PDB file of C-alpha atoms in Angstrom:
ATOM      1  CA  UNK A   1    -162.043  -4.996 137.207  1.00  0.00           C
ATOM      2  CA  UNK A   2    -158.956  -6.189 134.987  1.00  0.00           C
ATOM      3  CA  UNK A   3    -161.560  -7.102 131.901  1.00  0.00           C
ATOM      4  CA  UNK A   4    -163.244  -4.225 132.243  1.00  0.00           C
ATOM      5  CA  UNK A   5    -159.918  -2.174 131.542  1.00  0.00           C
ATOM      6  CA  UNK A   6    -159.000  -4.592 129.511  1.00  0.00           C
ATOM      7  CA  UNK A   7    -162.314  -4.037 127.112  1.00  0.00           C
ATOM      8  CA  UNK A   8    -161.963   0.202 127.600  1.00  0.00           C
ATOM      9  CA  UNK A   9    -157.907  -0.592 126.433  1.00  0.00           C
ATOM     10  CA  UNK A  10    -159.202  -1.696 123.149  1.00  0.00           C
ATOM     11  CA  UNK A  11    -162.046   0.767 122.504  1.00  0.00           C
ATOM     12  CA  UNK A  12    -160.214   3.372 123.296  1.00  0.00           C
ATOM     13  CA  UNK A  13    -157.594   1.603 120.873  1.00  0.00           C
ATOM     14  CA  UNK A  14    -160.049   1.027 118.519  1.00  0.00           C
ATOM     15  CA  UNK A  15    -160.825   4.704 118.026  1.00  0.00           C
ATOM     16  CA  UNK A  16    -156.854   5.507 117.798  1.00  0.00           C
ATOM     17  CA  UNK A  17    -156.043   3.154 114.870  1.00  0.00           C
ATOM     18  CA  UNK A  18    -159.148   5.025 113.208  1.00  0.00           C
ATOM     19  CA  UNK A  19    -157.598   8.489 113.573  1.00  0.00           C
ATOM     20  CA  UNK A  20    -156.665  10.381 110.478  1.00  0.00           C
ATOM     21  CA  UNK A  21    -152.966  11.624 110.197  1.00  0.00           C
ATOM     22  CA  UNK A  22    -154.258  15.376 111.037  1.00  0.00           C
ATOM     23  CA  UNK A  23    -154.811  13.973 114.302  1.00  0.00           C
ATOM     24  CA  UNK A  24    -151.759  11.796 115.295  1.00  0.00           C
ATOM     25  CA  UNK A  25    -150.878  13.868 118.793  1.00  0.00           C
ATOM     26  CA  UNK A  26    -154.625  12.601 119.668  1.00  0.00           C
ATOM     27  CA  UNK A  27    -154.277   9.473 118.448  1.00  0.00           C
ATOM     28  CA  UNK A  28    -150.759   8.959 120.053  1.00  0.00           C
ATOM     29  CA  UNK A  29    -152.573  10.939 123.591  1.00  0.00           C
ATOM     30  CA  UNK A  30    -155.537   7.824 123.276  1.00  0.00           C
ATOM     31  CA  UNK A  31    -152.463   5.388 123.076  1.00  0.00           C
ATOM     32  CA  UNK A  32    -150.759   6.481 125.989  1.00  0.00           C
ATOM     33  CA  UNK A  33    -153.960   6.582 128.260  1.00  0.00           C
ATOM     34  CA  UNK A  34    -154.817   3.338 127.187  1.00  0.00           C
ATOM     35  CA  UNK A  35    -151.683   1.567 127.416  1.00  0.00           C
ATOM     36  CA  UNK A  36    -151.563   3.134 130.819  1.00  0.00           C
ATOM     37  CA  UNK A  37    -154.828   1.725 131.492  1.00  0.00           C
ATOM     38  CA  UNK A  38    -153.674  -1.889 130.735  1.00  0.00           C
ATOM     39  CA  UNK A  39    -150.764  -1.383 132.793  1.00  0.00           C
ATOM     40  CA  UNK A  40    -152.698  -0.461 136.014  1.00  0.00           C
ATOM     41  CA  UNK A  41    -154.426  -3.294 135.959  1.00  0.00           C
ATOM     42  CA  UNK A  42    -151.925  -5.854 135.635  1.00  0.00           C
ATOM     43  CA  UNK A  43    -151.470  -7.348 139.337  1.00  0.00           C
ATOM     44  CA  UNK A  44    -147.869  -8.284 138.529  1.00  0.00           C
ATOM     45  CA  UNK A  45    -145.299  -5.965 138.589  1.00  0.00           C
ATOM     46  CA  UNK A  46    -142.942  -7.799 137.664  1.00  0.00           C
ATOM     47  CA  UNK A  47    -144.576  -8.545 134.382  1.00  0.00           C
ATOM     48  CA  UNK A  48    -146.106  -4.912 133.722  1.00  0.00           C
ATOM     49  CA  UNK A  49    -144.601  -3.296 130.865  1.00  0.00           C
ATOM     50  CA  UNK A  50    -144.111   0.448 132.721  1.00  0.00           C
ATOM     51  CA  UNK A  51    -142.322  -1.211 135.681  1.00  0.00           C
ATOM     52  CA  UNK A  52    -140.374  -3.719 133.002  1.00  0.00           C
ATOM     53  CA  UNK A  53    -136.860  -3.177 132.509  1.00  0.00           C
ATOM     54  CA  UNK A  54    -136.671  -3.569 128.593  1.00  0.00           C
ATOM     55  CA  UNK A  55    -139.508  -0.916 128.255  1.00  0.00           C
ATOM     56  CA  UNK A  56    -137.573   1.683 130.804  1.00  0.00           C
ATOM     57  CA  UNK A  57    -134.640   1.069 129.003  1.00  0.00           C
ATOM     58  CA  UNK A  58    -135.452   1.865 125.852  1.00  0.00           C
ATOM     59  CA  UNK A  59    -136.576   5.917 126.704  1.00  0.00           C
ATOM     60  CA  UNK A  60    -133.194   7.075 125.326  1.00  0.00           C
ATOM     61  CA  UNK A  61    -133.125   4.696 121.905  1.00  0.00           C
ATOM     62  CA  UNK A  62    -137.077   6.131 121.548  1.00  0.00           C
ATOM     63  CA  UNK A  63    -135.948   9.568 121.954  1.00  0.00           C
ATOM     64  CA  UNK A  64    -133.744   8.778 119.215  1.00  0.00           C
ATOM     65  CA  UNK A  65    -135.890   7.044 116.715  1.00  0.00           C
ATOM     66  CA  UNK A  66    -138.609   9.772 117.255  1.00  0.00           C
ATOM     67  CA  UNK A  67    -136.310  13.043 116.585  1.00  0.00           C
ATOM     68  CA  UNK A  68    -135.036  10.949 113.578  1.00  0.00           C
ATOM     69  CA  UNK A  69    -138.115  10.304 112.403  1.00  0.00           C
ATOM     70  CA  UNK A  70    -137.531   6.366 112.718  1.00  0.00           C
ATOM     71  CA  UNK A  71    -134.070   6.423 110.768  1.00  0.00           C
ATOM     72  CA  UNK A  72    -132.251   5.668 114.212  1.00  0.00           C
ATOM     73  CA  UNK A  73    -133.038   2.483 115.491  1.00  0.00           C
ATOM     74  CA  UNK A  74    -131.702   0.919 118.851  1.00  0.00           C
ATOM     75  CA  UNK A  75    -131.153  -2.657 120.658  1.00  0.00           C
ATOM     76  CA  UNK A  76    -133.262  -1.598 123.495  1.00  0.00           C
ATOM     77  CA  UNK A  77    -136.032   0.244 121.635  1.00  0.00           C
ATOM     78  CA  UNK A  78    -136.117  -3.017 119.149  1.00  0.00           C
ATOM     79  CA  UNK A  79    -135.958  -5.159 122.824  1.00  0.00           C
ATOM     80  CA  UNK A  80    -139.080  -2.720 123.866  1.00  0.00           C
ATOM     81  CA  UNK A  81    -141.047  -3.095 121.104  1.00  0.00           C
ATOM     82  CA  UNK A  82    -140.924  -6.916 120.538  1.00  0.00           C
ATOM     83  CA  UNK A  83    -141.824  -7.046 124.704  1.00  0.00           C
ATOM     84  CA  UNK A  84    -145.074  -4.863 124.323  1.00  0.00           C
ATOM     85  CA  UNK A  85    -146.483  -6.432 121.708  1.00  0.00           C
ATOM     86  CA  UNK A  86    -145.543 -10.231 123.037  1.00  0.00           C
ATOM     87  CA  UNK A  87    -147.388  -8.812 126.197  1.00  0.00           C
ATOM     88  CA  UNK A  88    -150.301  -7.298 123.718  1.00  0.00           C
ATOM     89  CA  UNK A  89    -150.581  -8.938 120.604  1.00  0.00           C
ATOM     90  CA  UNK A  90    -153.544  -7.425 119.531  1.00  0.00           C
ATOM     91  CA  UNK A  91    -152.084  -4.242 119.633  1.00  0.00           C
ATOM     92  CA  UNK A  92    -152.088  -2.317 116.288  1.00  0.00           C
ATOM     93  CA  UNK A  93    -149.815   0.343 116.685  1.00  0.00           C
ATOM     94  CA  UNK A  94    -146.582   0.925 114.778  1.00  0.00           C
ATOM     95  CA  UNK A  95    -143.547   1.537 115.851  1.00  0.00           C
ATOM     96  CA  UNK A  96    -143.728   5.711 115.834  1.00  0.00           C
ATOM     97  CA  UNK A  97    -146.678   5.546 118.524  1.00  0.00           C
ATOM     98  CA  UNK A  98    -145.406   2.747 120.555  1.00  0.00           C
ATOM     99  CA  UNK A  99    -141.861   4.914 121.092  1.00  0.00           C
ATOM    100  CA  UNK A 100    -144.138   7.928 121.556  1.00  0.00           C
ATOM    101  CA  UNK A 101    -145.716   6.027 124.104  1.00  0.00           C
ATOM    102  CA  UNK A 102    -142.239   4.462 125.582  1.00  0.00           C
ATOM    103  CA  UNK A 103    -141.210   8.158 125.833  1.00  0.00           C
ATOM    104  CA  UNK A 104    -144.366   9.446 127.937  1.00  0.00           C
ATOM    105  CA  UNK A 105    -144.458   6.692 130.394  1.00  0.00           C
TER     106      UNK A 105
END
């Protein structure tokens, strides 16, 4: 069942990084879903990236760095980032989508 998630993570993925910039609140809604998707299927909680520490910790810096338009950048959004993408790194998405995503889990 994990793999299968897995596999849907990345289509689903696959079809976000292909979105045009007309449709970035779609794009960013695919992202969500299928980072949340990942995350349910990881058995671990300790080692999921909704339950982790660094990610929860880093809603107020992403609040930040989205209403500035990525001019404000904080330690724990920084921390967040370089923790998702250790944990997925075959993710393509930039640092806008990943703190939209931060900010919706």
């Amino acid at each position: 069942m994990p793999i299968a998630r897995t596999l849907a993570f990345f289509s689903l993925f696959s079809l976000a990084a292909g979105a045009s910039a007309s449709s970035f609140l779609v794009t960013t809604d695919t992202l969500v879903d299928a980072l949340a998707g990942t995350i349910d299927t990881t058995s671990n909680a300790t080692s999921s990236v909704v339950d982790n520490k660094i990610v929860l910790a880093a809603k107020d810096d992403a609040a930040s760095f989205v209403a500035s338009q990525g001019a404000l950048r904080g330690v724990h959004l920084e921390a967040a980032l370089q923790h998702i993408r250790g944990r997925m790194p075959t993710l393509q998405a930039d640092d806008g989508q990943l703190a939209q995503a931060i900010l919706a889990l």
